[in-house]
Coordinates of C-alpha atoms in Angstrom, one line a residue:
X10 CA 67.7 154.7 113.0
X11 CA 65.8 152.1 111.5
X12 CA 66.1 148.7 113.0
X13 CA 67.7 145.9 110.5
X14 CA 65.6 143.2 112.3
X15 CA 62.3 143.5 113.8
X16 CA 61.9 142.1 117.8
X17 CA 59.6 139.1 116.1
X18 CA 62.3 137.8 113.5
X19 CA 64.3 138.3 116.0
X20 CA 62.5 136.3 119.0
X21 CA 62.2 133.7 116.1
X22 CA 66.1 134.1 115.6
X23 CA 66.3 132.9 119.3
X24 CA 63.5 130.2 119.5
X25 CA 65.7 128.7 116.4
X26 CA 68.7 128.9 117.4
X27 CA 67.4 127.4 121.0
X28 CA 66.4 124.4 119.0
X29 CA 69.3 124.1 116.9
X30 CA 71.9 123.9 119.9
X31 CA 69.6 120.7 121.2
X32 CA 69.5 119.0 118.0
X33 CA 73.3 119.5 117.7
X34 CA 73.5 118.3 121.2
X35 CA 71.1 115.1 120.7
X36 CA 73.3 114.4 117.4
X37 CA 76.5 114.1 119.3
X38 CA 74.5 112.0 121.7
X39 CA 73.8 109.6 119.0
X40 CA 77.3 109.9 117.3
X41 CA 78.8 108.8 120.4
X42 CA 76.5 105.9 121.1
X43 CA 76.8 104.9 117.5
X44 CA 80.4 105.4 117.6
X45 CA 80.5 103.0 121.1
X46 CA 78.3 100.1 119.2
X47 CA 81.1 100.1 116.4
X48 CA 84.0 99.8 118.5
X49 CA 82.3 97.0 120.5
X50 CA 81.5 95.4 116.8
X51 CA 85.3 95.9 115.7
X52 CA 86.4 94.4 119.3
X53 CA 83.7 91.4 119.3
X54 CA 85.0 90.4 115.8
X55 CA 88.2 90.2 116.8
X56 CA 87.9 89.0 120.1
X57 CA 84.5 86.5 119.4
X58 CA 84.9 85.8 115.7
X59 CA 88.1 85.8 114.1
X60 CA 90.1 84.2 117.6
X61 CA 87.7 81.2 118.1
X62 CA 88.1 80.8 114.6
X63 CA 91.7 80.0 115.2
X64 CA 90.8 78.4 118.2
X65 CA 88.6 76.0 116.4
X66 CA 91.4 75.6 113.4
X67 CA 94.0 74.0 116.0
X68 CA 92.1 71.4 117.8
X69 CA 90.6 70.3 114.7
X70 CA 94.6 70.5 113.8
X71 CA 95.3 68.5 116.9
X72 CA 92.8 65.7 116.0
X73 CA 94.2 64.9 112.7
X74 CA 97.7 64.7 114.6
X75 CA 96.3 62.0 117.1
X76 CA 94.7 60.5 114.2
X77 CA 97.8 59.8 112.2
X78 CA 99.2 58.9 115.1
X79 CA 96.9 56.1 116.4
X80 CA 97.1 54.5 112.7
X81 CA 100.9 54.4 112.9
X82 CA 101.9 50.9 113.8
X83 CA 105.1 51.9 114.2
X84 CA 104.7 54.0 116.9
X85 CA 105.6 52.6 120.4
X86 CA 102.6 52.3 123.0
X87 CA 104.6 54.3 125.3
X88 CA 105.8 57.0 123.1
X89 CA 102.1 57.1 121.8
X90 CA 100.6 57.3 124.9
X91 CA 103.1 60.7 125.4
X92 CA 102.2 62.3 122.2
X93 CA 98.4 61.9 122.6
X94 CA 98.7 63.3 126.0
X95 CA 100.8 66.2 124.4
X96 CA 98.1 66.8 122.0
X97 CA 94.9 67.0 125.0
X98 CA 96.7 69.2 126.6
X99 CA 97.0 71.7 124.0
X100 CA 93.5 70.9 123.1
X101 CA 92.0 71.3 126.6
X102 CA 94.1 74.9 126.5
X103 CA 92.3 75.9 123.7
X104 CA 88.8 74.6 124.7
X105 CA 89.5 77.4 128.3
X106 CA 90.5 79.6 125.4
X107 CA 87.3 79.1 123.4
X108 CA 84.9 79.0 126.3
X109 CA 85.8 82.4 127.5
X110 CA 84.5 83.8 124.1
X111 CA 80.9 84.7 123.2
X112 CA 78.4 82.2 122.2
X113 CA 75.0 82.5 120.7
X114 CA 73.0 80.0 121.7
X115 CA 73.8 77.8 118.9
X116 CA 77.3 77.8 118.9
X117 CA 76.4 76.8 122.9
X118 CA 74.6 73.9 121.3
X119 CA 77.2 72.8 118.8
X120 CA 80.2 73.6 121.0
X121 CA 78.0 71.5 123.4
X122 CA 78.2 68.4 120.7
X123 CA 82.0 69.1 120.0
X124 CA 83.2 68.5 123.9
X125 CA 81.0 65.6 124.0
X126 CA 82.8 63.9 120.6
X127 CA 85.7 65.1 121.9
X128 CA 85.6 63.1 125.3
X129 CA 84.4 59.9 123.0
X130 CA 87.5 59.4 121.0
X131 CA 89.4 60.2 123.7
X132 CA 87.7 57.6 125.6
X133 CA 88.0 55.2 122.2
X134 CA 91.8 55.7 121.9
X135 CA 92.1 54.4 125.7
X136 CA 90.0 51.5 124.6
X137 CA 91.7 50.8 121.5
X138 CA 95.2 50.8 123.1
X139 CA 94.0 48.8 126.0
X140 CA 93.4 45.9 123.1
X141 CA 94.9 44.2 120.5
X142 CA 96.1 46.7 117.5
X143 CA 93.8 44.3 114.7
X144 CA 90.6 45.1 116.6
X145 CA 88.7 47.1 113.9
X146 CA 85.7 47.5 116.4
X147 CA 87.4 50.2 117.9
X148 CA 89.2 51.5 115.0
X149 CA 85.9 52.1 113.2
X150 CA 84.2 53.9 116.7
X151 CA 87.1 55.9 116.6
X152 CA 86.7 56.5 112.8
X153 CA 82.9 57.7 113.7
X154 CA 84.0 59.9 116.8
X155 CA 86.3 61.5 114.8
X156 CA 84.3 62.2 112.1
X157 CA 81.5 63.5 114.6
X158 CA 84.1 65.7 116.3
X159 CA 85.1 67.2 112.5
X160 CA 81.0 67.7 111.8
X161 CA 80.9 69.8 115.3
X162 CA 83.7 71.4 114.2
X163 CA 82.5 72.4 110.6
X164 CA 79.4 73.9 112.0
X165 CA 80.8 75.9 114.6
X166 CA 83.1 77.6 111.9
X167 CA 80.6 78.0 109.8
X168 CA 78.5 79.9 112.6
X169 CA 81.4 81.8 113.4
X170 CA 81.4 83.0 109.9
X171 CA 77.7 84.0 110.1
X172 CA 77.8 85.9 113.2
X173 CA 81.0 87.8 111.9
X174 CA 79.2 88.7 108.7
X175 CA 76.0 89.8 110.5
X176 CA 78.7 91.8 112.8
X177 CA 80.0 93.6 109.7
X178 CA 77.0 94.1 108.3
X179 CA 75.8 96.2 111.1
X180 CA 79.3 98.1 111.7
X181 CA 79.0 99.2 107.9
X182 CA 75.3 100.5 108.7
X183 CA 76.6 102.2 112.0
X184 CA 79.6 103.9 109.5
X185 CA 76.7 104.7 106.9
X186 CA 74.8 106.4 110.1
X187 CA 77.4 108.3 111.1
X188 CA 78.5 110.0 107.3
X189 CA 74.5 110.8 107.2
X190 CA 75.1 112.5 111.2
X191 CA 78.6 114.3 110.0
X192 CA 76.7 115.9 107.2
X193 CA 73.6 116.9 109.6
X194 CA 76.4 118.4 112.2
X195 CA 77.2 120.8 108.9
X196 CA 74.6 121.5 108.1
X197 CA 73.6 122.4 111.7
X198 CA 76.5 124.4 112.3
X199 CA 76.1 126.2 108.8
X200 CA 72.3 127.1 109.8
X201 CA 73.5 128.0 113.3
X202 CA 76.4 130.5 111.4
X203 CA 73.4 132.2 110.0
X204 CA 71.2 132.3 113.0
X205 CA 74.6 134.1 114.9
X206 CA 74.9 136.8 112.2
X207 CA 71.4 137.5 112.1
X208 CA 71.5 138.2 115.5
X209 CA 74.4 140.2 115.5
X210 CA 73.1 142.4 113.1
X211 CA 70.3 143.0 115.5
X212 CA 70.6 146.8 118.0
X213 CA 68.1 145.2 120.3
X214 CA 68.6 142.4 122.4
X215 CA 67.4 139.5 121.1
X216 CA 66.7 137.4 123.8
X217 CA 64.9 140.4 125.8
X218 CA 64.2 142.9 123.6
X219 CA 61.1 144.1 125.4
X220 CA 62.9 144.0 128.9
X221 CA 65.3 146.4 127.4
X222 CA 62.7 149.2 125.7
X223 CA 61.2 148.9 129.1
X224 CA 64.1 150.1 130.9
X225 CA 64.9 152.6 128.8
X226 CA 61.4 154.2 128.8

């Protein structure tokens, strides 16, 4: 009987189908490593973006509390010494917090600029309450560390917000990679399906077919 397949097209079949299986394999390779760079992205935003973010929205909370309190007269030195020690506690919590994060070497700089104002108006609301309440010396170097500590603040929010955007600009790419490898796994597998019933249709073996024709003569 007539063969359906000839031993060529069918040692072709093979080579193929060889090379398909590897590029199948190398795919899921890439799927996986893709799909391992996305779940760090997802974690890192959480984790390194939107956390310091709230990190960063409390103390600058905390500092407006001090500040309010340090211009209420009617607060007793006592009591206000208690309240702004409340308030650097919860601060220096959140700074361990904030340091445990990831940093880029900017928001290393600015965070950097941020402890340093920090210490200043601490250091300015011991000097102020060490002297008379009318001394608008220190009032106004507390002003200006304040207002240096707010800057710091401003800019490392607003380089949170950039790295969190470039972050989910790259985990949409990595989810635009993997819909283009879904449909080249398809389409792979459908060629694959093809491969499989052409072999099958083959009497021969179709790895060997020349071993075999040798045996049998």
């Amino acid at each position: 009987m007539k063969q359906f397949i000839s031993i060529r097209e069918k040692r072709v079949a093979a080579a193929v189908l060889f090379v398909v299986l590897v590029a199948i394999g190398l795919n899921q390779l890439w799927y996986e490593k893709e799909y391992a760079q996305l779940d760090k992205n997802m974690s890192s935003l959480y984790k390194d973006r939107l956390m310091p973010a709230g990190y960063l929205f409390e103390i600058s909370d905390h500092l407006y509390q001090k500040k309010i309190l340090n211009m209420d007269e009617a607060v007793a030195p006592k009591e206000l010494v208690q309240q702004l020690r409340r308030h650097d506690d919860a601060i220096a919590k959140l700074i361990m917090a904030y340091e445990k994060t990831y940093l880029t070497k900017d928001e290393q700089q600015q965070w950097n600029y941020l402890l340093t104002s920090l210490e200043a108006y601490k250091k300015s609301e011991i000097n102020r309450m060490n002297q008379a309440p009318s001394a608008v010396s220190y009032d106004l170097l507390l002003d200006k560390n304040f207002q240096q500590a707010q800057a710091a603040l401003g800019q490392l929010n607003a380089l949170q917000a950039k790295e969190g955007s470039l972050l989910q600009t790259n985990s949409k790419a990595i989810i635009g990679d993997t819909v283009i490898q879904s449909y080249l796994q398809i389409t792979m597998l459908i060629v694959l399906a093809i491969i499989g019933m052409i072999l099958l249709l083959a009497r021969d073996n179709p790895f060997f077919p020349g071993e075999k024709k040798a045996i049998l003569n």
